[in-house]
Coordinates of C-alpha atoms in Angstrom, one line a residue:
M206 CA 0.0 0.0 0.0
Q207 CA 1.1 3.6 -0.6
M208 CA 2.2 5.4 2.6
L209 CA 2.7 9.1 3.0
L210 CA 4.8 10.2 6.1
V211 CA 4.8 13.8 7.3
H212 CA 7.4 14.9 9.8
G213 CA 7.0 17.3 12.8
L214 CA 8.1 20.8 13.5
G215 CA 11.9 21.2 13.7
R216 CA 12.4 17.8 12.0
T217 CA 12.9 16.7 8.4
P218 CA 11.8 13.6 6.4
L219 CA 15.0 12.0 7.6
S220 CA 13.5 11.6 11.0
L221 CA 11.0 9.1 9.5
F222 CA 13.5 7.0 7.6
G223 CA 13.5 4.3 10.2
L224 CA 9.7 4.0 10.3
A225 CA 9.7 4.0 6.5
A226 CA 12.2 1.2 6.3
A227 CA 10.0 -0.9 8.6
L228 CA 7.0 -0.2 6.4
R229 CA 8.9 -1.1 3.2
R230 CA 10.0 -4.4 4.7
A231 CA 6.3 -5.2 5.2
G232 CA 5.7 -4.5 1.6
H233 CA 4.4 -0.9 1.7
H234 CA 5.6 1.9 -0.6
T235 CA 6.6 4.9 1.4
R236 CA 6.8 8.6 0.3
F237 CA 7.6 11.7 2.4
F238 CA 6.3 15.3 2.5
G239 CA 8.8 17.8 3.7
Y240 CA 8.5 21.5 4.6
L241 CA 10.6 24.3 6.2
P242 CA 8.6 26.7 8.4
A243 CA 11.3 29.4 8.4
L244 CA 11.1 29.7 4.6
E245 CA 7.4 29.2 3.7
S246 CA 4.1 30.2 5.1
L247 CA 1.6 27.8 6.7
P248 CA -0.9 28.3 3.9
R249 CA 1.7 27.5 1.3
I250 CA 2.7 24.3 3.1
V251 CA -0.9 23.2 3.3
R252 CA -1.4 24.0 -0.4
R253 CA 1.6 21.9 -1.4
L254 CA 0.4 19.0 0.8
T255 CA -3.1 19.3 -0.7
V256 CA -1.6 19.0 -4.2
R257 CA 0.3 16.0 -3.1
L258 CA -2.8 14.3 -1.7
R259 CA -4.8 15.0 -4.8
A260 CA -2.1 13.4 -6.9
I261 CA -2.3 10.3 -4.7
A262 CA -6.1 10.4 -4.9
A263 CA -6.0 10.5 -8.7
R264 CA -4.4 7.0 -8.7
G265 CA -7.6 5.7 -7.1
E266 CA -5.6 3.5 -4.6
P267 CA -5.9 3.5 -0.8
V268 CA -3.2 5.3 1.1
G269 CA -2.0 5.1 4.7
L270 CA -1.0 8.4 6.4
V271 CA 1.3 9.0 9.3
G272 CA 1.9 12.4 10.8
H273 CA 4.3 13.3 13.6
S274 CA 3.3 16.2 15.7
L275 CA 2.6 19.2 13.5
G276 CA 2.7 16.8 10.5
G277 CA -0.5 15.3 11.8
L278 CA -2.1 18.7 12.0
L279 CA -1.1 19.6 8.5
L280 CA -2.6 16.3 7.2
R281 CA -5.8 16.9 9.2
V282 CA -6.2 20.4 7.6
A283 CA -5.3 19.3 4.1
L284 CA -7.6 16.2 4.1
T285 CA -10.7 18.4 4.0
A286 CA -9.8 19.6 0.5
V287 CA -9.4 16.1 -0.8
P288 CA -12.6 14.2 0.1
E289 CA -12.0 11.8 -2.8
L290 CA -8.8 10.4 -1.2
K291 CA -9.2 6.8 -0.1
V292 CA -7.6 6.8 3.3
H293 CA -7.0 3.4 4.6
H294 CA -5.9 4.7 8.0
F295 CA -4.4 7.9 9.5
V296 CA -2.0 7.6 12.4
T297 CA -0.9 10.6 14.4
L298 CA 2.2 10.5 16.7
G299 CA 2.2 13.1 19.5
T300 CA 0.0 15.4 17.5
P301 CA -1.8 18.0 19.6
A302 CA -5.6 18.5 19.2
S303 CA -5.6 21.5 21.5
V304 CA -3.1 24.3 22.1
P305 CA 0.2 22.7 23.4
R306 CA 1.4 24.6 26.4
M307 CA 5.1 24.2 25.4
A308 CA 4.4 25.9 22.1
T309 CA 2.8 28.8 23.9
L310 CA 5.8 29.1 26.3
A311 CA 8.3 28.8 23.4
W312 CA 6.6 31.5 21.4
R313 CA 6.5 33.8 24.3
W314 CA 10.0 33.4 25.7
F315 CA 12.2 32.2 22.8
P316 CA 12.7 34.6 19.9
L317 CA 14.6 31.9 17.9
F318 CA 11.5 29.7 18.1
R319 CA 9.4 32.5 16.6
L320 CA 12.0 33.2 14.0
Y321 CA 12.3 29.6 12.9
T322 CA 8.6 28.5 13.2
R323 CA 6.9 31.7 12.0
D324 CA 3.3 30.9 10.8
C325 CA 3.5 27.3 12.1
G326 CA 4.6 28.4 15.6
R327 CA 1.8 31.0 15.7
F328 CA -0.7 28.4 14.6
L329 CA 0.4 26.0 17.4
G330 CA -0.2 28.7 20.0
S331 CA -3.6 29.8 18.7
A332 CA -6.7 28.6 20.5
E333 CA -8.8 30.0 17.6
A334 CA -6.9 28.0 15.1
F335 CA -7.4 24.8 17.0
A336 CA -11.1 25.5 17.5
K337 CA -11.4 25.6 13.7
L338 CA -9.7 22.3 13.1
P339 CA -11.9 20.1 10.9
E340 CA -13.4 16.9 12.3
L341 CA -11.5 13.8 11.3
R342 CA -13.7 11.9 8.9
V343 CA -11.3 9.1 8.0
P344 CA -10.3 6.0 10.1
F345 CA -7.6 7.2 12.5
T346 CA -5.6 6.3 15.5
L347 CA -3.9 8.6 18.0
I348 CA -0.7 7.6 19.6
A349 CA 0.8 9.7 22.5
G350 CA 4.0 9.4 24.5
T351 CA 4.3 9.3 28.2
A352 CA 8.1 9.4 28.9
G353 CA 8.3 13.1 29.5
P354 CA 9.1 14.6 32.9
C355 CA 6.5 15.0 35.6
G356 CA 6.6 16.5 39.0
R357 CA 7.0 19.8 40.8
W358 CA 9.4 21.4 38.3
S359 CA 7.8 20.1 35.2
P360 CA 5.5 22.4 33.1
F361 CA 3.2 19.5 32.9
G362 CA 2.9 18.9 36.7
A363 CA 1.7 15.4 37.3
E364 CA 0.1 15.0 33.8
P365 CA 1.5 12.3 31.6
N366 CA 3.4 13.8 28.6
D367 CA 6.1 13.1 26.0
G368 CA 8.2 16.1 27.0
V369 CA 6.6 18.4 24.4
V370 CA 2.9 17.5 24.3
A371 CA 0.7 16.3 27.2
V372 CA -1.5 13.2 26.6
A373 CA -4.5 15.4 27.4
E374 CA -3.5 17.7 24.5
T375 CA -3.6 14.9 22.0
R376 CA -7.2 13.9 22.7
V377 CA -9.8 14.2 20.0
A378 CA -13.5 14.2 20.8
G379 CA -14.8 10.7 20.8
A380 CA -11.3 9.1 20.7
E381 CA -8.6 8.4 23.3
P382 CA -4.9 8.1 22.4
E383 CA -3.0 4.9 22.7
L384 CA -0.2 5.4 25.1
V385 CA 3.4 4.4 24.6
P386 CA 6.5 5.1 26.9
A387 CA 8.3 7.4 24.4
V388 CA 9.5 11.0 24.1
H389 CA 8.1 13.3 21.5
T390 CA 11.1 13.7 19.3
L391 CA 11.8 10.0 19.1
I392 CA 8.3 8.5 19.3
M393 CA 8.5 7.3 15.6
D394 CA 11.6 5.3 16.5
S395 CA 9.9 3.2 19.2
V396 CA 9.7 -0.4 18.2
T397 CA 6.3 -0.6 19.8
V398 CA 5.0 2.3 17.8
R399 CA 6.4 0.8 14.5
T400 CA 4.8 -2.5 15.4
R401 CA 1.5 -0.8 16.1
I402 CA 1.5 1.2 12.9
L403 CA 2.3 -2.0 10.9
A404 CA -0.6 -3.8 12.6
I405 CA -3.0 -0.9 11.9
M406 CA -2.0 -0.7 8.2
E407 CA -2.5 -4.5 7.9
G408 CA -6.1 -4.1 9.0
V409 CA -5.8 -5.3 12.6
S410 CA -8.7 -3.9 14.5
V411 CA -8.1 -0.7 16.5
N412 CA -9.3 -0.6 20.1
A413 CA -11.1 2.6 20.8
R414 CA -10.1 2.5 24.4
P415 CA -6.8 3.9 25.6
L416 CA -4.0 1.4 25.6
V417 CA -0.7 1.5 27.5
L418 CA 1.8 -0.2 25.3
E419 CA 5.0 -1.8 26.5
S420 CA 8.3 -0.6 25.0

């Protein structure tokens, strides 16, 4: 099956090469979508992704989608413009569904974050933008990490998190994330996550209840 992988903010397609290799060994055909927030606006990124999805839809074949962090949001937005796309399954890895507090803090206190992320960083800190996110109308699975720091000095307090996004920030109405002991930046390299994605793409039933997966 055709697979499209979209990386997260601050990463490149290279970050998904390990996952892609596992998918290819299972017989899937992998492709990547790359973007650079410092050099292109959010609307331009979404337009390019929409064009890419339309090209896939024109083939009339089912496609599997995997988005890491912001990559999942980009796919979620672009999918609304390509209703003809036959999505076998859409998996998000550490993708926020509400404003992630770490993005808000970074935008407020770190000028380099604002300089590099531009439109994308502004989007991540906008409650209005998240309120306008389209409903997911394709089969999907949310995966969230829990290996981030908790405690008195953590910005997350006692909430489970992956170091960048809290589990609570990944929840979508009507669906709970599956939980895996991984950090945000490396969640796609977790053997458990790769195994789970392979199972999902092979059509193994997805449990709608939250799961705690062993590493």
